[in-house]
Short mmCIF file of C-alpha atoms in Angstrom, two decimals:
data_model
loop_
_atom_site.label_atom_id
_atom_site.label_comp_id
_atom_site.label_asym_id
_atom_site.label_seq_id
_atom_site.Cartn_x
_atom_site.Cartn_y
_atom_site.Cartn_z
CA MET X 106 46.31 -37.83 74.06
CA LYS X 107 44.50 -35.83 76.64
CA PHE X 108 41.18 -36.49 78.19
CA CYS X 109 39.12 -33.77 79.68
CA ARG X 110 35.68 -33.23 80.94
CA ARG X 111 34.83 -30.10 79.15
CA CYS X 112 31.87 -29.25 81.22
CA ALA X 113 33.83 -30.00 84.41
CA LEU X 114 36.25 -27.23 83.27
CA THR X 115 33.79 -24.71 82.14
CA GLY X 116 30.88 -26.20 83.98
CA THR X 117 28.35 -23.43 84.14
CA VAL X 118 24.58 -23.76 83.90
CA ALA X 119 24.61 -21.69 80.80
CA ALA X 120 27.02 -24.05 79.18
CA LEU X 121 24.87 -27.00 80.02
CA MET X 122 21.75 -25.30 78.59
CA ALA X 123 23.70 -24.67 75.38
CA ILE X 124 24.48 -28.33 75.21
CA VAL X 125 20.88 -29.36 75.46
CA LEU X 126 19.79 -26.72 72.97
CA ARG X 127 22.52 -27.60 70.50
CA LEU X 128 22.03 -31.34 70.58
CA GLY X 129 18.34 -31.25 71.12
CA ALA X 130 18.57 -34.89 72.14
CA ALA X 131 16.44 -36.29 74.86
CA SER X 132 19.33 -38.43 75.91
CA ALA X 133 21.49 -35.47 76.66
CA ALA X 134 18.83 -33.70 78.45
CA PHE X 135 18.10 -36.66 80.47
CA ALA X 136 21.61 -36.91 81.65
CA LEU X 137 21.35 -33.53 83.29
CA THR X 138 18.38 -34.59 85.30
CA ARG X 139 18.76 -38.20 86.09
CA GLN X 140 21.61 -40.67 86.14
CA SER X 141 22.00 -44.41 86.56
CA PRO X 142 22.28 -45.52 90.09
CA ALA X 143 25.12 -47.76 89.14
CA ALA X 144 27.18 -45.27 87.27
CA PRO X 145 29.40 -42.86 89.23
CA ALA X 146 28.10 -39.38 88.92
CA PRO X 147 29.51 -37.70 85.88
CA ALA X 148 30.45 -34.07 86.45
CA ALA X 149 28.08 -33.16 83.65
CA ALA X 150 27.19 -34.50 80.29
CA VAL X 151 29.37 -33.31 77.43
CA ALA X 152 27.51 -32.52 74.33
CA LEU X 153 28.08 -33.96 70.96
CA PRO X 154 28.55 -30.78 68.94
CA ASN X 155 26.78 -32.16 65.91
CA ARG X 156 28.85 -30.20 63.43
CA GLU X 157 28.07 -30.44 59.82
CA ASP X 158 31.45 -31.54 58.60
CA SER X 159 32.37 -33.77 61.54
CA LEU X 160 32.63 -37.62 61.44
CA LYS X 161 29.79 -39.08 63.40
CA PHE X 162 29.62 -42.79 64.21
CA ALA X 163 28.33 -45.24 66.78
CA VAL X 164 30.04 -48.22 68.47
CA LEU X 165 28.10 -51.41 69.24
CA GLY X 166 29.18 -54.69 70.66
CA ASP X 167 27.89 -58.13 71.75
CA PHE X 168 24.50 -57.25 70.39
CA GLY X 169 22.95 -60.03 68.09
CA THR X 170 20.71 -61.78 70.57
CA GLY X 171 17.45 -61.11 68.83
CA ASP X 172 15.95 -60.37 72.21
CA ARG X 173 13.90 -57.38 73.32
CA PRO X 174 16.76 -55.47 75.04
CA GLN X 175 18.73 -55.49 71.71
CA TYR X 176 15.71 -54.18 69.92
CA GLU X 177 15.11 -51.38 72.59
CA LEU X 178 18.67 -50.28 72.44
CA ALA X 179 18.43 -50.21 68.62
CA GLU X 180 15.45 -47.93 69.03
CA GLN X 181 17.60 -45.52 71.01
CA MET X 182 20.18 -45.59 68.23
CA GLU X 183 17.34 -44.80 65.75
CA LYS X 184 16.13 -41.97 67.90
CA LEU X 185 19.62 -40.52 68.23
CA HIS X 186 20.20 -40.82 64.48
CA GLU X 187 17.24 -38.59 63.82
CA ARG X 188 19.01 -35.78 65.56
CA PHE X 189 22.60 -36.80 65.22
CA PRO X 190 22.96 -38.41 61.77
CA PHE X 191 25.84 -40.73 62.37
CA GLU X 192 27.00 -42.27 59.08
CA LEU X 193 28.51 -45.49 60.23
CA VAL X 194 28.48 -48.01 63.07
CA VAL X 195 31.59 -49.99 64.01
CA THR X 196 30.82 -53.36 65.66
CA VAL X 197 33.22 -54.82 68.18
CA GLY X 198 32.08 -58.40 67.60
CA ASP X 199 29.60 -60.97 68.81
CA ASN X 200 27.41 -59.70 66.09
CA LEU X 201 25.14 -62.65 66.25
CA TYR X 202 24.59 -65.22 69.05
CA GLY X 203 23.38 -68.73 68.72
CA SER X 204 22.15 -69.94 65.36
CA GLN X 205 23.44 -67.94 62.40
CA LYS X 206 21.21 -69.00 59.52
CA PRO X 207 19.62 -66.49 57.02
CA ASP X 208 16.57 -65.90 59.31
CA ASP X 209 18.95 -65.19 62.18
CA PHE X 210 20.68 -62.47 60.25
CA ARG X 211 17.31 -60.84 59.82
CA LYS X 212 16.00 -61.27 63.38
CA LYS X 213 19.29 -60.37 65.08
CA PHE X 214 20.56 -57.65 62.68
CA GLU X 215 18.49 -56.54 59.77
CA ILE X 216 15.16 -56.04 61.62
CA PRO X 217 16.47 -54.28 64.70
CA TYR X 218 18.62 -51.87 62.75
CA LYS X 219 16.29 -51.57 59.77
CA ALA X 220 15.74 -47.83 60.28
CA LEU X 221 19.48 -47.29 60.33
CA LEU X 222 20.11 -49.46 57.33
CA ASP X 223 17.34 -47.69 55.41
CA ALA X 224 19.01 -44.44 56.27
CA LYS X 225 22.18 -45.74 54.59
CA VAL X 226 24.10 -46.13 57.82
CA LYS X 227 26.93 -48.48 57.09
CA PHE X 228 27.99 -51.14 59.65
CA TYR X 229 31.69 -52.04 59.67
CA ALA X 230 31.96 -55.31 61.60
CA SER X 231 34.74 -57.02 63.41
CA LEU X 232 34.22 -60.57 64.55
CA GLY X 233 33.91 -62.00 68.04
CA ASN X 234 34.29 -65.38 69.48
CA HIS X 235 30.59 -66.24 68.95
CA ASP X 236 30.59 -65.15 65.32
CA VAL X 237 30.63 -67.63 62.42
CA ARG X 238 33.65 -66.56 60.51
CA GLU X 239 31.60 -66.55 57.27
CA GLN X 240 30.04 -63.40 58.52
CA ARG X 241 32.89 -61.65 56.74
CA MET X 242 31.06 -62.37 53.48
CA TYR X 243 27.87 -60.78 54.68
CA LYS X 244 27.55 -57.63 52.59
CA LEU X 245 25.92 -55.51 55.29
CA PHE X 246 28.91 -56.00 57.51
CA ASN X 247 31.17 -54.43 54.91
CA MET X 248 34.15 -56.58 55.69
CA ASP X 249 34.77 -57.42 51.93
CA GLY X 250 35.48 -61.04 52.82
CA LYS X 251 38.36 -60.08 55.17
CA PHE X 252 38.95 -61.08 58.79
CA TYR X 253 40.79 -57.79 59.36
CA TYR X 254 40.80 -54.65 57.36
CA THR X 255 41.17 -50.86 57.41
CA PHE X 256 39.02 -48.12 56.06
CA LYS X 257 38.97 -44.32 55.84
CA PRO X 258 35.69 -42.49 55.99
CA ASP X 259 35.04 -39.54 53.69
CA LYS X 260 34.88 -37.04 56.53
CA GLN X 261 37.74 -35.84 58.82
CA ASN X 262 41.19 -37.33 58.84
CA VAL X 263 40.46 -40.65 60.35
CA ARG X 264 41.47 -44.27 59.68
CA PHE X 265 39.89 -47.35 61.33
CA PHE X 266 41.55 -50.67 61.86
CA ALA X 267 39.25 -53.58 62.35
CA LEU X 268 41.05 -56.61 63.82
CA ASP X 269 40.42 -60.22 64.42
CA SER X 270 41.21 -60.87 68.13
CA THR X 271 40.12 -64.48 68.13
CA TYR X 272 42.50 -65.84 65.49
CA ARG X 273 45.79 -64.06 66.33
CA ARG X 274 47.90 -64.98 63.41
CA PRO X 275 51.26 -63.49 62.89
CA GLU X 276 50.39 -62.27 59.43
CA GLN X 277 47.64 -60.06 60.98
CA ILE X 278 50.19 -58.44 63.28
CA GLN X 279 52.56 -57.86 60.39
CA TRP X 280 49.76 -56.45 58.33
CA LEU X 281 48.75 -54.18 61.18
CA ALA X 282 52.33 -52.86 61.65
CA LYS X 283 52.60 -52.12 57.99
CA GLU X 284 49.26 -50.37 57.76
CA LEU X 285 49.71 -48.29 60.89
CA GLU X 286 53.15 -47.24 59.73
CA SER X 287 51.91 -46.12 56.43
CA SER X 288 48.81 -44.42 57.71
CA ASN X 289 49.09 -40.60 57.66
CA GLU X 290 45.73 -39.97 59.18
CA ARG X 291 45.56 -37.78 62.29
CA TRP X 292 43.21 -40.15 63.96
CA LYS X 293 43.93 -43.89 64.07
CA ILE X 294 41.29 -45.85 65.77
CA ALA X 295 41.42 -49.67 66.36
CA TYR X 296 38.46 -51.95 67.19
CA PHE X 297 38.07 -55.63 67.84
CA HIS X 298 36.46 -57.94 70.26
CA HIS X 299 38.76 -58.93 73.08
CA PRO X 300 39.67 -55.91 75.31
CA LEU X 301 43.29 -55.11 76.14
CA TYR X 302 42.03 -53.51 79.28
CA SER X 303 38.79 -54.31 81.06
CA SER X 304 37.55 -54.56 84.61
CA GLY X 305 35.25 -57.48 83.72
CA ASP X 306 35.01 -59.94 86.54
CA ARG X 307 34.07 -62.56 83.95
CA HIS X 308 36.84 -61.88 81.35
CA GLY X 309 38.80 -58.89 82.24
CA SER X 310 41.90 -57.65 80.30
CA ASP X 311 43.22 -59.90 77.65
CA VAL X 312 46.92 -59.75 78.46
CA ASP X 313 47.98 -62.17 75.75
CA TRP X 314 46.42 -60.14 73.00
CA ARG X 315 47.72 -56.92 74.62
CA GLU X 316 51.27 -58.19 74.18
CA PHE X 317 50.71 -58.48 70.48
CA VAL X 318 49.07 -55.18 69.57
CA GLU X 319 49.62 -52.60 72.33
CA PRO X 320 53.28 -51.90 71.33
CA LEU X 321 52.08 -51.09 67.80
CA PHE X 322 49.28 -48.83 69.03
CA VAL X 323 51.75 -46.98 71.22
CA LYS X 324 54.42 -46.69 68.50
CA TYR X 325 52.08 -45.62 65.77
CA ASN X 326 49.87 -43.10 67.63
CA VAL X 327 46.65 -44.96 67.88
CA SER X 328 44.45 -42.64 69.94
CA VAL X 329 41.40 -44.72 70.79
CA VAL X 330 40.55 -48.45 70.96
CA PHE X 331 37.14 -49.93 71.14
CA ALA X 332 36.43 -53.55 72.25
CA GLY X 333 33.64 -55.65 73.61
CA HIS X 334 33.51 -59.21 75.01
CA ASP X 335 32.69 -58.13 78.57
CA HIS X 336 29.07 -57.38 78.63
CA PHE X 337 29.03 -53.88 79.99
CA TYR X 338 30.15 -50.38 79.15
CA GLU X 339 33.48 -49.14 80.45
CA ARG X 340 35.82 -46.35 79.71
CA VAL X 341 39.25 -47.21 80.95
CA LYS X 342 41.69 -44.67 82.36
CA PRO X 343 44.25 -43.78 79.58
CA GLN X 344 46.79 -46.49 79.37
CA LYS X 345 50.14 -45.48 77.78
CA ASP X 346 48.38 -42.36 76.49
CA ILE X 347 45.60 -44.39 74.74
CA VAL X 348 41.87 -44.38 75.65
CA TYR X 349 40.23 -47.75 75.80
CA PHE X 350 36.51 -48.48 75.73
CA VAL X 351 34.57 -51.69 76.36
CA ALA X 352 31.25 -51.47 74.60
CA GLY X 353 29.93 -55.00 75.06
CA SER X 354 26.35 -54.44 76.11
CA GLY X 355 24.68 -53.84 72.86
CA GLY X 356 22.23 -56.73 73.57
CA GLN X 357 23.92 -58.89 76.22
CA LEU X 358 24.47 -57.73 79.66
CA ARG X 359 26.37 -59.12 82.63
CA ARG X 360 24.86 -57.06 85.43
CA GLY X 361 27.23 -55.82 88.16
CA ASN X 362 30.24 -57.41 86.46
CA ILE X 363 32.59 -54.38 86.58
CA ASP X 364 35.18 -55.03 89.26
CA ARG X 365 35.98 -51.48 90.44
CA ARG X 366 38.87 -52.75 92.48
CA SER X 367 40.69 -53.11 89.18
CA GLY X 368 41.65 -49.45 89.55
CA ILE X 369 41.49 -48.79 85.72
CA THR X 370 37.91 -47.75 85.44
CA ALA X 371 37.34 -44.16 84.49
CA GLN X 372 33.61 -44.69 84.11
CA GLY X 373 31.47 -47.74 83.96
CA PHE X 374 27.88 -48.81 83.41
CA ASP X 375 26.87 -52.46 84.05
CA THR X 376 23.18 -52.24 84.92
CA ASP X 377 21.71 -52.01 81.35
CA ARG X 378 22.62 -52.11 77.75
CA ALA X 379 24.43 -49.18 76.13
CA PHE X 380 26.11 -48.05 72.92
CA LEU X 381 28.55 -45.30 72.13
CA ALA X 382 27.89 -42.24 69.99
CA VAL X 383 31.05 -40.57 68.84
CA GLU X 384 31.89 -37.31 66.92
CA ILE X 385 35.30 -36.40 65.54
CA SER X 386 36.01 -32.89 64.70
CA ALA X 387 39.58 -31.77 63.96
CA ASP X 388 41.67 -32.88 66.97
CA GLU X 389 38.71 -33.62 69.26
CA MET X 390 36.63 -36.74 69.73
CA PHE X 391 33.40 -36.20 71.64
CA PHE X 392 31.58 -39.24 72.96
CA ASN X 393 28.33 -40.11 74.70
CA ALA X 394 27.56 -43.59 76.06
CA ILE X 395 23.80 -43.94 75.85
CA SER X 396 21.79 -46.53 77.71
CA ARG X 397 18.65 -48.45 76.69
CA GLU X 398 16.54 -45.81 78.49
CA GLY X 399 18.22 -43.04 76.59
CA GLN X 400 20.39 -41.84 79.52
CA VAL X 401 23.82 -40.57 78.77
CA VAL X 402 25.80 -42.69 81.22
CA ASP X 403 29.22 -41.31 80.21
CA SER X 404 30.52 -38.48 78.07
CA GLY X 405 33.66 -36.62 77.47
CA VAL X 406 36.23 -35.22 74.93
CA ILE X 407 39.37 -36.92 73.87
CA GLN X 408 42.31 -35.14 72.27
CA ARG X 409 44.07 -37.12 69.52
CA ARG X 410 47.57 -38.29 70.15
CA LYS X 411 50.21 -36.48 68.29
CA SER X 412 53.62 -37.57 67.14
CA GLU X 413 56.45 -36.69 69.49
CA MET M 1420 51.16 -82.43 63.94
CA VAL M 1421 52.72 -83.06 60.48
CA GLU M 1422 50.42 -86.01 60.06
CA PHE M 1423 47.36 -83.93 61.10
CA ASN M 1424 48.32 -81.10 58.73
CA ARG M 1425 48.67 -83.60 55.92
CA ARG M 1426 45.23 -84.88 56.42
CA VAL M 1427 43.73 -81.44 56.80
CA ASN M 1428 45.45 -80.39 53.52
CA GLU M 1429 44.03 -83.48 51.73
CA TYR M 1430 40.57 -82.56 53.04
CA VAL M 1431 40.85 -78.89 52.01
CA ASP M 1432 42.09 -79.87 48.56
CA LEU M 1433 38.95 -81.97 48.07
CA HIS M 1434 36.81 -79.07 49.53
CA ARG M 1435 38.29 -76.60 47.13
CA LYS M 1436 38.02 -78.90 44.14
CA LEU M 1437 34.33 -79.45 44.85
CA GLU M 1438 33.65 -75.87 45.68
CA GLY M 1439 35.22 -74.97 42.35
CA LYS M 1440 32.46 -76.88 40.54
CA LEU M 1441 29.81 -74.60 41.95
CA PRO M 1442 28.94 -71.32 40.42
CA ALA M 1443 30.94 -68.53 42.29
CA LEU M 1444 28.91 -66.55 44.81
CA ALA M 1445 28.45 -62.96 43.77
CA SER M 1446 29.91 -60.39 46.18
CA ASP M 1447 26.36 -59.05 46.73
CA ALA M 1448 24.79 -62.49 47.12
CA THR M 1449 21.67 -62.60 49.25
CA LEU M 1450 21.49 -64.64 52.42
CA GLU M 1451 19.35 -67.27 50.61
CA GLU M 1452 21.97 -67.51 47.87
CA VAL M 1453 24.72 -67.98 50.39
CA ASP M 1454 22.66 -70.67 52.12
CA ALA M 1455 21.93 -72.42 48.86
CA HIS M 1456 25.54 -72.42 47.99
CA GLN M 1457 26.41 -73.81 51.38
CA ARG M 1458 23.95 -76.65 51.07
CA ALA M 1459 25.06 -77.53 47.53
CA LEU M 1460 28.68 -77.85 48.69
CA GLU M 1461 27.49 -79.90 51.62
CA ARG M 1462 25.85 -82.36 49.28
CA LEU M 1463 28.97 -82.63 47.14
CA ILE M 1464 31.22 -83.16 50.09
CA GLN M 1465 28.90 -85.75 51.71
CA ARG M 1466 28.78 -87.62 48.43
CA ALA M 1467 32.64 -87.53 48.05
CA ARG M 1468 33.20 -88.59 51.60
CA SER M 1469 30.40 -91.16 51.90
CA ASN M 1470 32.79 -93.59 53.64
CA ALA M 1471 34.08 -91.05 56.11
CA ARG M 1472 34.55 -92.31 59.68
CA GLN M 1473 35.27 -90.75 62.98
CA GLY M 1474 39.14 -90.69 63.36
CA ASP M 1475 39.89 -90.14 59.70
CA LEU M 1476 41.60 -86.91 60.51
CA PHE M 1477 41.81 -87.14 64.27
CA THR M 1478 43.77 -90.40 64.37
CA LYS M 1479 44.69 -92.14 67.66
CA ASN M 1480 48.02 -90.33 67.83
CA ILE M 1481 46.59 -87.00 66.94
CA ARG M 1482 43.75 -87.40 69.50
CA ALA M 1483 46.36 -88.15 72.17
CA LEU M 1484 48.29 -85.06 71.19
CA PHE M 1485 45.24 -82.86 71.27
CA ARG M 1486 44.28 -84.16 74.61
CA ARG M 1487 47.74 -83.55 76.06
CA ASN M 1488 47.75 -79.93 74.78
CA LEU M 1489 44.23 -79.27 76.05
CA TYR M 1490 44.98 -80.87 79.36
CA ARG M 1491 47.78 -78.25 79.80
CA VAL M 1492 45.46 -75.37 79.04
CA PHE M 1493 42.50 -76.53 81.11
CA LYS M 1494 44.53 -77.59 84.15
CA ALA M 1495 46.37 -74.14 84.16
CA PRO M 1496 45.17 -71.51 86.64
CA GLU M 1497 42.74 -69.96 84.10
CA GLY M 1498 41.50 -73.34 82.92
CA ALA M 1499 38.31 -73.29 84.91
CA SER M 1500 37.32 -69.97 83.58
CA LEU M 1501 38.10 -71.01 80.04
CA LYS M 1502 35.93 -74.01 80.51
CA ALA M 1503 33.09 -71.81 81.81
CA VAL M 1504 33.39 -69.60 78.77
CA ILE M 1505 33.23 -72.60 76.44
CA MET M 1506 30.13 -73.95 78.22
CA GLU M 1507 28.35 -70.62 78.21
CA GLU M 1508 26.56 -71.13 74.97
CA ASN M 1509 27.30 -74.85 74.62
CA PRO M 1510 24.20 -76.83 73.75
CA GLY M 1511 25.44 -79.88 75.72
CA PRO M 1512 25.30 -83.31 74.25
CA ILE M 1513 23.48 -83.46 71.01
CA ARG M 1514 23.53 -86.04 68.17
CA LEU M 1515 26.39 -85.30 65.75
CA SER M 1516 27.77 -87.37 62.94
CA VAL M 1517 30.88 -87.19 60.92
CA ASN M 1518 30.17 -85.97 57.42
CA GLY M 1519 26.73 -84.98 58.63
CA ARG M 1520 25.30 -81.44 58.64
CA PHE M 1521 26.00 -79.39 61.79
CA PRO M 1522 22.50 -79.14 63.20
CA ASP M 1523 20.68 -75.90 62.12
CA GLY M 1524 19.64 -73.76 65.05
CA VAL M 1525 22.47 -74.97 67.29
CA PRO M 1526 24.80 -72.28 68.46
CA LEU M 1527 28.39 -72.43 67.63
CA PRO M 1528 30.00 -72.10 71.04
CA THR M 1529 33.13 -70.09 71.40
CA VAL M 1530 36.70 -71.46 71.35
CA PRO M 1531 38.83 -69.06 73.39
CA PRO M 1532 41.98 -67.77 71.78
CA GLN M 1533 44.04 -69.34 74.56
CA VAL M 1534 42.72 -72.75 73.51
CA LEU M 1535 43.24 -72.05 69.73
CA ASP M 1536 46.74 -71.20 70.60
CA VAL M 1537 47.61 -74.82 71.48
CA LEU M 1538 45.74 -76.40 68.54
CA PRO M 1539 47.14 -76.69 65.08
CA ARG M 1540 46.27 -73.83 62.83
CA LEU M 1541 43.53 -74.44 60.32
CA PRO M 1542 42.87 -73.02 56.90
CA THR M 1543 39.95 -70.69 56.61
CA GLU M 1544 37.55 -73.45 55.45
CA LEU M 1545 37.78 -75.21 58.82
CA GLU M 1546 37.13 -74.25 62.43
CA TYR M 1547 37.24 -76.05 65.83
CA ARG M 1548 34.11 -75.84 67.96
CA PHE M 1549 33.30 -77.57 71.27
CA ILE M 1550 29.83 -79.18 71.46
CA GLY M 1551 29.19 -80.77 74.91
CA ASN M 1552 32.53 -82.31 75.66
CA ARG M 1553 33.43 -83.09 72.05
CA LEU M 1554 35.73 -81.16 69.83
CA VAL M 1555 34.28 -80.83 66.35
CA LEU M 1556 36.25 -80.03 63.22
CA LEU M 1557 33.76 -78.04 61.23
CA ASP M 1558 33.72 -77.25 57.54
CA VAL M 1559 32.50 -73.67 57.67
CA HIS M 1560 31.60 -73.28 53.99
CA ALA M 1561 29.62 -76.55 53.92
CA HIS M 1562 28.49 -76.50 57.53
CA THR M 1563 29.42 -80.12 57.84
CA ILE M 1564 31.27 -82.07 60.54
CA VAL M 1565 34.63 -83.23 59.21
CA ASP M 1566 35.66 -85.11 62.39
CA ILE M 1567 35.14 -85.33 66.13
CA ILE M 1568 37.22 -85.97 69.23
CA ASP M 1569 35.28 -87.24 72.21
CA ASN M 1570 35.98 -85.93 75.67
CA PRO M 1571 38.90 -83.72 74.95
CA ILE M 1572 38.31 -81.46 78.01
CA PRO M 1573 39.64 -82.93 81.24
CA ASP M 1574 37.31 -83.14 84.26
#
């Protein structure tokens, strides 16, 4: 797996203009003119190419508060979807906070994401520590009653693995090994709640969980891992050739919680909510992390891992 | 733990028998249908366990064992931060009763994986939750409280 900042390599004004014109997204344009005071200056925003046959998706975590910031970030997702029609959203857990009765599912999920749901965007959930485990039966989370599962979207050669990082049962690990081994897809992407790597001052890296799953990710060519739990956005420097993201500020926020002394942060944003927009085309994964104000607070391109 | 597992299995057998009497939920059931199903199961269980008492599953020996295991976790170096995480969304002391409904609108605070690791594994019908300084054994399908341990978290 290789990470590169395409614009940093080619970085001309003309290239940046092309990006803005191609994406046509206010968020991308915004990133060229303004950036978050908390985020280290990105070399330049990398565009989402928005190719017709690419797989487009979003990543959202720790979101179901029912509060205004969640709704405002959901509006940014909706705006992006108008120009960048992502077909699915993977959630990295803590899908609902607090009470989880039928009205809560509406207030904390169905209403804020109504436009996306109406546009047939499918949410594929994983469960966090605050989630009632019966969420797996909720049809709009597409878990089919399972705590952990795998699916392959129609577009591109990609397989997702949704895991349950709260209940770390041996049979899940056995299942994961079997599924990863038998998966022939070029892209293998895992997502779950507790991050293997995080600079969170509150939670940080979950080393116990890492011991279970990281050897499998390394062995079976997982390229990218998404998690949440720490309430900020972070892209971790590649670890054993795998890129790890923390996307835990979909509604919650722990302001200033990234401990940059960890030495593992490639890019972080902990002053407002954010979600990830991702596009996979052949061997490249483009990503933009987008804030509640529509800023692109991180972006880049990841090359998939290949068998030795 | 053998004794606890036996009692849990007995409970789950009852749960499954009673749940089997209800019409199966469709895979595309609405939130209201899921809620109605849950409340119907709650009523059946409450009727079947009308004599339930605190300590039916968490007997004296089992409580002592749980407290010992939890003491080890919470007195370890990361114990304070685990406690803080548990208390993050914890509603504090509220009225709870064995075989009663878990109060609607009350959050289900987190139980960190490190804590789950030292507790006996449960079938999918049951979960542990901390409410204030009480460990609740929760029937997730029926949203009822199966049993409670008082003060399991050391000071």
